[in-house]
């Protein structure tokens, strides 16, 4: 197997007739999926998604791929192929189109409708090219064939990219549900046909590579949802991803059977389900949906609320309900159904929401105590099936953390792909497909770009480190006034502390130590303000560490007279 190396340098020029693949996200992480293909100086992008922040990234709203690798080559981009409309595949598109607005977006009907609704909020009118499964379209040197795949959102696609360098099959996110609720199967016949033609590189979804067997069918969830709604004596509140049309359809069907009205709560939920309904992907009986603002007029036993917040997002509707910060108040006897998977890293936030809901008397039904979710990603048995169908000459696992990528690589080896034809890459690693062989040839920068409010890329890792210190340890500011010509202390020090847990009175006995340290520096003829700030920071930091075993942020303020 080819493994990335921490000392990989910049890649050489792409050999004539070769195809270059650079993932700017989605390798070694769950989310931020984005792959750039290059042939003869032209670029094709597959997906452009976001990553959601973890608890150690305070204040961050979204994490984008770093576009620096393609920023000076945006005019070379032929198109962006969007495999489906989940945020980890389309969420960064508005930020890419800010840099070049006329990049064509290629995708299925629902995918393009959902991204267009999102782009409207960014005041961007996209250039769209709608495709369907079984169709082939040419974008510059890239001949793209689109194949149906089953996923937890309708209209998902895989894409086979043909160039003179060979055929690359990118599965996107997929599973092999044999009884999908919408009747749309993963095109295994198409995969097999490509295998017969010759797949030079398979790039396949690795999210569930560690899970044995086959994923349960979506249809098995419907009876559980029906039972929850049937047996609940008061309101039912269902939290789901705002894009999970199949799951919302199951909820609406169950609500209609048991004579309940449905209210959609949350901007993204209302927007996405409106689009799905208008396009016919969501079947809504007349009179079923009522406005969430009128929900209090209905008896609790006649109501189902569908909202966002299944991942414990702080500003989502469910989290606000748990914190009593939402117009909808959780009451004794309500039932809350978390009808989605748990994204890795969100466990603490979700458990906090569950505890908050339970505190107000709600019964919480979730994946841990009921069969209320099935994964949208193929398990190991399905991945083996695809590997055997396509018989790729080279294999590159994508979409997953390191453990998922390595597990998927082992599956490929079991099916006969030679070890030296299996490429395990990470974000920024450059893979060239030349003369039928895929090899790692270098690396480019592919760091995180943080979105914080209206700022994009202004927050750095250093900024986040400072935020973590402030959140964990607080800060101490020390104000001193010195003579600019002699460096002697003329006033202060004055000490202020916030969140440090230190009694302000304790600083009174410590102030002479700061004064002595500054007097010694002045005696040595030190008048440089930066050096004086360092003396203050070191002196205070050492005392706090020795006395309290804490490391707050120390902010020295030196005024000159």
mmCIF file of C-alpha atoms in Angstrom, residues 188-419:
data_model
loop_
_atom_site.group_PDB
_atom_site.id
_atom_site.type_symbol
_atom_site.label_atom_id
_atom_site.label_comp_id
_atom_site.label_asym_id
_atom_site.label_seq_id
_atom_site.Cartn_x
_atom_site.Cartn_y
_atom_site.Cartn_z
ATOM 1 C CA UNK A 188 -24.891 -2.532 -9.463
ATOM 2 C CA UNK A 189 -25.348 -3.483 -13.114
ATOM 3 C CA UNK A 190 -23.678 -0.236 -14.105
ATOM 4 C CA UNK A 191 -20.832 -0.890 -11.671
ATOM 5 C CA UNK A 192 -20.375 -4.369 -13.146
ATOM 6 C CA UNK A 193 -20.403 -2.993 -16.717
ATOM 7 C CA UNK A 194 -17.696 -0.505 -15.778
ATOM 8 C CA UNK A 195 -15.746 -3.355 -14.195
ATOM 9 C CA UNK A 196 -15.883 -5.224 -17.483
ATOM 10 C CA UNK A 197 -14.768 -2.105 -19.362
ATOM 11 C CA UNK A 198 -11.931 -1.668 -16.859
ATOM 12 C CA UNK A 199 -11.917 0.588 -13.792
ATOM 13 C CA UNK A 200 -8.426 2.026 -13.472
ATOM 14 C CA UNK A 201 -9.095 3.661 -10.089
ATOM 15 C CA UNK A 202 -11.966 3.091 -7.673
ATOM 16 C CA UNK A 203 -12.599 5.827 -5.092
ATOM 17 C CA UNK A 204 -15.169 4.442 -2.676
ATOM 18 C CA UNK A 205 -17.042 5.597 0.453
ATOM 19 C CA UNK A 206 -15.290 4.247 3.575
ATOM 20 C CA UNK A 207 -17.527 5.555 6.391
ATOM 21 C CA UNK A 208 -18.817 2.110 7.439
ATOM 22 C CA UNK A 209 -15.821 0.017 6.391
ATOM 23 C CA UNK A 210 -15.432 -1.288 9.964
ATOM 24 C CA UNK A 211 -19.067 -2.440 10.182
ATOM 25 C CA UNK A 212 -19.512 -6.076 9.111
ATOM 26 C CA UNK A 213 -22.277 -7.332 6.864
ATOM 27 C CA UNK A 214 -24.922 -5.277 5.120
ATOM 28 C CA UNK A 215 -26.794 -2.183 6.313
ATOM 29 C CA UNK A 216 -30.400 -2.700 7.396
ATOM 30 C CA UNK A 217 -33.059 -1.542 4.935
ATOM 31 C CA UNK A 218 -34.653 1.868 5.476
ATOM 32 C CA UNK A 219 -38.062 0.157 5.442
ATOM 33 C CA UNK A 220 -37.371 -1.497 8.787
ATOM 34 C CA UNK A 221 -37.431 1.925 10.474
ATOM 35 C CA UNK A 222 -41.011 2.748 9.470
ATOM 36 C CA UNK A 223 -42.732 0.351 11.958
ATOM 37 C CA UNK A 224 -40.641 1.739 14.837
ATOM 38 C CA UNK A 225 -41.531 5.340 13.984
ATOM 39 C CA UNK A 226 -45.174 4.312 13.627
ATOM 40 C CA UNK A 227 -45.111 2.633 17.047
ATOM 41 C CA UNK A 228 -43.574 5.692 18.724
ATOM 42 C CA UNK A 229 -46.199 8.013 17.284
ATOM 43 C CA UNK A 230 -49.067 5.581 17.958
ATOM 44 C CA UNK A 231 -48.204 5.038 21.622
ATOM 45 C CA UNK A 232 -47.312 8.631 22.533
ATOM 46 C CA UNK A 233 -49.978 10.304 24.632
ATOM 47 C CA UNK A 234 -48.921 13.891 23.974
ATOM 48 C CA UNK A 235 -46.770 15.731 21.433
ATOM 49 C CA UNK A 236 -44.132 13.912 19.409
ATOM 50 C CA UNK A 237 -41.052 15.932 18.476
ATOM 51 C CA UNK A 238 -38.861 14.333 15.806
ATOM 52 C CA UNK A 239 -35.317 15.618 15.268
ATOM 53 C CA UNK A 240 -33.630 14.743 11.993
ATOM 54 C CA UNK A 241 -31.190 16.054 9.437
ATOM 55 C CA UNK A 242 -32.916 18.741 7.373
ATOM 56 C CA UNK A 243 -32.045 16.830 4.191
ATOM 57 C CA UNK A 244 -33.306 13.367 5.202
ATOM 58 C CA UNK A 245 -36.353 13.327 2.934
ATOM 59 C CA UNK A 246 -36.948 9.565 3.313
ATOM 60 C CA UNK A 247 -37.064 9.780 7.123
ATOM 61 C CA UNK A 248 -39.377 12.817 7.108
ATOM 62 C CA UNK A 249 -41.652 10.964 4.679
ATOM 63 C CA UNK A 250 -41.882 8.063 7.132
ATOM 64 C CA UNK A 251 -42.753 10.467 9.945
ATOM 65 C CA UNK A 252 -45.439 12.182 7.870
ATOM 66 C CA UNK A 253 -46.952 8.859 6.800
ATOM 67 C CA UNK A 254 -47.164 7.696 10.423
ATOM 68 C CA UNK A 255 -48.607 11.035 11.576
ATOM 69 C CA UNK A 256 -51.303 10.876 8.885
ATOM 70 C CA UNK A 257 -52.233 7.303 9.853
ATOM 71 C CA UNK A 258 -52.764 8.335 13.459
ATOM 72 C CA UNK A 259 -54.604 11.571 12.797
ATOM 73 C CA UNK A 260 -51.859 13.973 13.817
ATOM 74 C CA UNK A 261 -50.867 17.273 12.207
ATOM 75 C CA UNK A 262 -47.222 17.947 11.326
ATOM 76 C CA UNK A 263 -45.358 21.224 11.871
ATOM 77 C CA UNK A 264 -41.877 21.848 10.477
ATOM 78 C CA UNK A 265 -39.564 23.785 12.803
ATOM 79 C CA UNK A 266 -36.272 25.391 11.745
ATOM 80 C CA UNK A 267 -35.358 27.418 8.667
ATOM 81 C CA UNK A 268 -33.360 24.700 6.906
ATOM 82 C CA UNK A 269 -36.049 22.076 7.593
ATOM 83 C CA UNK A 270 -38.803 24.283 6.185
ATOM 84 C CA UNK A 271 -36.681 25.232 3.169
ATOM 85 C CA UNK A 272 -35.527 21.722 2.258
ATOM 86 C CA UNK A 273 -38.872 20.003 2.756
ATOM 87 C CA UNK A 274 -40.545 22.756 0.733
ATOM 88 C CA UNK A 275 -38.179 22.067 -2.153
ATOM 89 C CA UNK A 276 -38.645 18.280 -1.839
ATOM 90 C CA UNK A 277 -42.423 18.686 -1.767
ATOM 91 C CA UNK A 278 -42.488 21.007 -4.793
ATOM 92 C CA UNK A 279 -40.397 18.541 -6.826
ATOM 93 C CA UNK A 280 -42.487 15.536 -5.825
ATOM 94 C CA UNK A 281 -39.859 13.776 -3.694
ATOM 95 C CA UNK A 282 -41.948 14.329 -0.545
ATOM 96 C CA UNK A 283 -45.591 13.229 -0.674
ATOM 97 C CA UNK A 284 -47.686 15.314 1.724
ATOM 98 C CA UNK A 285 -51.424 14.608 2.135
ATOM 99 C CA UNK A 286 -53.597 17.741 1.940
ATOM 100 C CA UNK A 287 -54.095 19.451 5.297
ATOM 101 C CA UNK A 288 -51.348 17.485 7.055
ATOM 102 C CA UNK A 289 -48.866 20.345 7.550
ATOM 103 C CA UNK A 290 -49.713 23.259 9.824
ATOM 104 C CA UNK A 291 -47.701 26.376 10.635
ATOM 105 C CA UNK A 292 -45.428 25.945 13.653
ATOM 106 C CA UNK A 293 -46.627 29.326 14.924
ATOM 107 C CA UNK A 294 -50.142 27.902 15.300
ATOM 108 C CA UNK A 295 -49.072 24.703 17.025
ATOM 109 C CA UNK A 296 -50.343 25.744 20.462
ATOM 110 C CA UNK A 297 -53.895 25.820 19.093
ATOM 111 C CA UNK A 298 -53.857 22.053 18.579
ATOM 112 C CA UNK A 299 -54.250 19.477 21.371
ATOM 113 C CA UNK A 300 -50.848 17.918 22.190
ATOM 114 C CA UNK A 301 -52.032 14.429 21.264
ATOM 115 C CA UNK A 302 -52.785 15.647 17.710
ATOM 116 C CA UNK A 303 -49.349 17.091 16.932
ATOM 117 C CA UNK A 304 -46.008 15.944 15.515
ATOM 118 C CA UNK A 305 -43.201 18.483 15.307
ATOM 119 C CA UNK A 306 -40.272 17.874 12.944
ATOM 120 C CA UNK A 307 -37.169 19.912 13.724
ATOM 121 C CA UNK A 308 -33.396 20.136 13.353
ATOM 122 C CA UNK A 309 -30.884 19.490 16.109
ATOM 123 C CA UNK A 310 -30.330 15.724 16.153
ATOM 124 C CA UNK A 311 -26.563 16.332 16.575
ATOM 125 C CA UNK A 312 -26.870 18.621 19.589
ATOM 126 C CA UNK A 313 -26.046 21.767 17.610
ATOM 127 C CA UNK A 314 -26.257 24.681 20.081
ATOM 128 C CA UNK A 315 -28.428 26.940 17.926
ATOM 129 C CA UNK A 316 -30.688 24.236 16.472
ATOM 130 C CA UNK A 317 -34.323 24.001 17.533
ATOM 131 C CA UNK A 318 -34.012 20.880 19.707
ATOM 132 C CA UNK A 319 -31.074 22.204 21.739
ATOM 133 C CA UNK A 320 -32.951 25.435 22.364
ATOM 134 C CA UNK A 321 -36.009 23.461 23.502
ATOM 135 C CA UNK A 322 -33.825 21.499 25.927
ATOM 136 C CA UNK A 323 -32.457 24.790 27.297
ATOM 137 C CA UNK A 324 -35.902 26.421 27.578
ATOM 138 C CA UNK A 325 -34.779 28.961 24.970
ATOM 139 C CA UNK A 326 -37.440 28.248 22.333
ATOM 140 C CA UNK A 327 -41.108 29.223 21.936
ATOM 141 C CA UNK A 328 -41.997 25.509 21.938
ATOM 142 C CA UNK A 329 -41.814 24.349 25.546
ATOM 143 C CA UNK A 330 -41.117 20.709 26.367
ATOM 144 C CA UNK A 331 -43.794 19.397 28.743
ATOM 145 C CA UNK A 332 -44.252 16.327 30.927
ATOM 146 C CA UNK A 333 -45.339 13.426 28.729
ATOM 147 C CA UNK A 334 -43.892 14.697 25.431
ATOM 148 C CA UNK A 335 -41.938 12.199 23.323
ATOM 149 C CA UNK A 336 -38.764 13.227 21.508
ATOM 150 C CA UNK A 337 -37.487 10.981 18.710
ATOM 151 C CA UNK A 338 -33.877 11.409 17.551
ATOM 152 C CA UNK A 339 -34.209 9.883 14.091
ATOM 153 C CA UNK A 340 -30.658 10.100 12.792
ATOM 154 C CA UNK A 341 -27.192 8.712 13.273
ATOM 155 C CA UNK A 342 -24.708 10.196 15.695
ATOM 156 C CA UNK A 343 -21.889 11.971 13.878
ATOM 157 C CA UNK A 344 -18.547 11.069 15.544
ATOM 158 C CA UNK A 345 -17.511 13.767 18.010
ATOM 159 C CA UNK A 346 -21.069 14.883 18.807
ATOM 160 C CA UNK A 347 -21.719 12.382 21.599
ATOM 161 C CA UNK A 348 -21.266 14.838 24.471
ATOM 162 C CA UNK A 349 -23.478 17.509 22.884
ATOM 163 C CA UNK A 350 -26.245 15.003 22.089
ATOM 164 C CA UNK A 351 -26.176 13.494 25.593
ATOM 165 C CA UNK A 352 -26.465 16.998 27.026
ATOM 166 C CA UNK A 353 -29.570 17.625 24.923
ATOM 167 C CA UNK A 354 -31.072 14.258 25.925
ATOM 168 C CA UNK A 355 -30.534 15.077 29.603
ATOM 169 C CA UNK A 356 -32.043 18.523 29.143
ATOM 170 C CA UNK A 357 -35.149 17.125 27.459
ATOM 171 C CA UNK A 358 -35.523 14.411 30.077
ATOM 172 C CA UNK A 359 -35.286 16.999 32.843
ATOM 173 C CA UNK A 360 -38.505 18.633 31.580
ATOM 174 C CA UNK A 361 -40.331 15.293 31.560
ATOM 175 C CA UNK A 362 -39.888 14.147 27.959
ATOM 176 C CA UNK A 363 -39.419 10.533 26.912
ATOM 177 C CA UNK A 364 -36.433 10.464 24.545
ATOM 178 C CA UNK A 365 -36.255 7.695 21.938
ATOM 179 C CA UNK A 366 -32.884 7.420 20.210
ATOM 180 C CA UNK A 367 -30.598 4.984 18.453
ATOM 181 C CA UNK A 368 -29.338 3.686 21.788
ATOM 182 C CA UNK A 369 -32.738 2.432 22.953
ATOM 183 C CA UNK A 370 -34.712 1.814 19.736
ATOM 184 C CA UNK A 371 -34.204 0.961 16.052
ATOM 185 C CA UNK A 372 -34.865 4.500 14.827
ATOM 186 C CA UNK A 373 -32.026 4.892 12.347
ATOM 187 C CA UNK A 374 -30.143 2.998 9.682
ATOM 188 C CA UNK A 375 -26.935 4.259 8.154
ATOM 189 C CA UNK A 376 -26.790 5.754 4.691
ATOM 190 C CA UNK A 377 -23.328 4.276 4.134
ATOM 191 C CA UNK A 378 -22.409 0.816 2.861
ATOM 192 C CA UNK A 379 -21.045 -1.657 5.392
ATOM 193 C CA UNK A 380 -18.103 -3.996 4.770
ATOM 194 C CA UNK A 381 -20.144 -6.654 2.981
ATOM 195 C CA UNK A 382 -21.472 -4.107 0.511
ATOM 196 C CA UNK A 383 -18.029 -2.579 -0.020
ATOM 197 C CA UNK A 384 -16.629 -6.020 -0.823
ATOM 198 C CA UNK A 385 -19.481 -6.541 -3.271
ATOM 199 C CA UNK A 386 -18.601 -3.322 -5.128
ATOM 200 C CA UNK A 387 -14.895 -4.165 -5.152
ATOM 201 C CA UNK A 388 -15.672 -7.557 -6.685
ATOM 202 C CA UNK A 389 -18.063 -6.050 -9.242
ATOM 203 C CA UNK A 390 -15.680 -3.352 -10.424
ATOM 204 C CA UNK A 391 -12.370 -5.255 -10.095
ATOM 205 C CA UNK A 392 -10.335 -2.015 -10.038
ATOM 206 C CA UNK A 393 -6.690 -1.928 -11.092
ATOM 207 C CA UNK A 394 -6.049 0.647 -8.339
ATOM 208 C CA UNK A 395 -7.994 1.521 -5.223
ATOM 209 C CA UNK A 396 -8.199 4.673 -3.108
ATOM 210 C CA UNK A 397 -10.510 4.710 -0.050
ATOM 211 C CA UNK A 398 -12.237 8.065 0.505
ATOM 212 C CA UNK A 399 -14.757 9.659 2.892
ATOM 213 C CA UNK A 400 -13.726 8.538 6.339
ATOM 214 C CA UNK A 401 -11.383 8.813 9.275
ATOM 215 C CA UNK A 402 -8.045 7.008 9.278
ATOM 216 C CA UNK A 403 -9.487 3.848 10.804
ATOM 217 C CA UNK A 404 -12.162 3.696 8.098
ATOM 218 C CA UNK A 405 -9.681 4.252 5.276
ATOM 219 C CA UNK A 406 -7.360 1.516 6.532
ATOM 220 C CA UNK A 407 -10.231 -0.919 7.091
ATOM 221 C CA UNK A 408 -11.444 -0.303 3.532
ATOM 222 C CA UNK A 409 -7.923 -0.773 2.173
ATOM 223 C CA UNK A 410 -7.778 -4.189 3.866
ATOM 224 C CA UNK A 411 -11.046 -5.153 2.178
ATOM 225 C CA UNK A 412 -9.586 -4.187 -1.192
ATOM 226 C CA UNK A 413 -6.525 -6.334 -0.520
ATOM 227 C CA UNK A 414 -8.791 -9.294 0.329
ATOM 228 C CA UNK A 415 -10.463 -9.008 -3.090
ATOM 229 C CA UNK A 416 -7.118 -9.209 -4.877
ATOM 230 C CA UNK A 417 -6.065 -5.600 -5.423
ATOM 231 C CA UNK A 418 -2.262 -5.693 -5.087
ATOM 232 C CA UNK A 419 -0.904 -3.871 -2.031
#
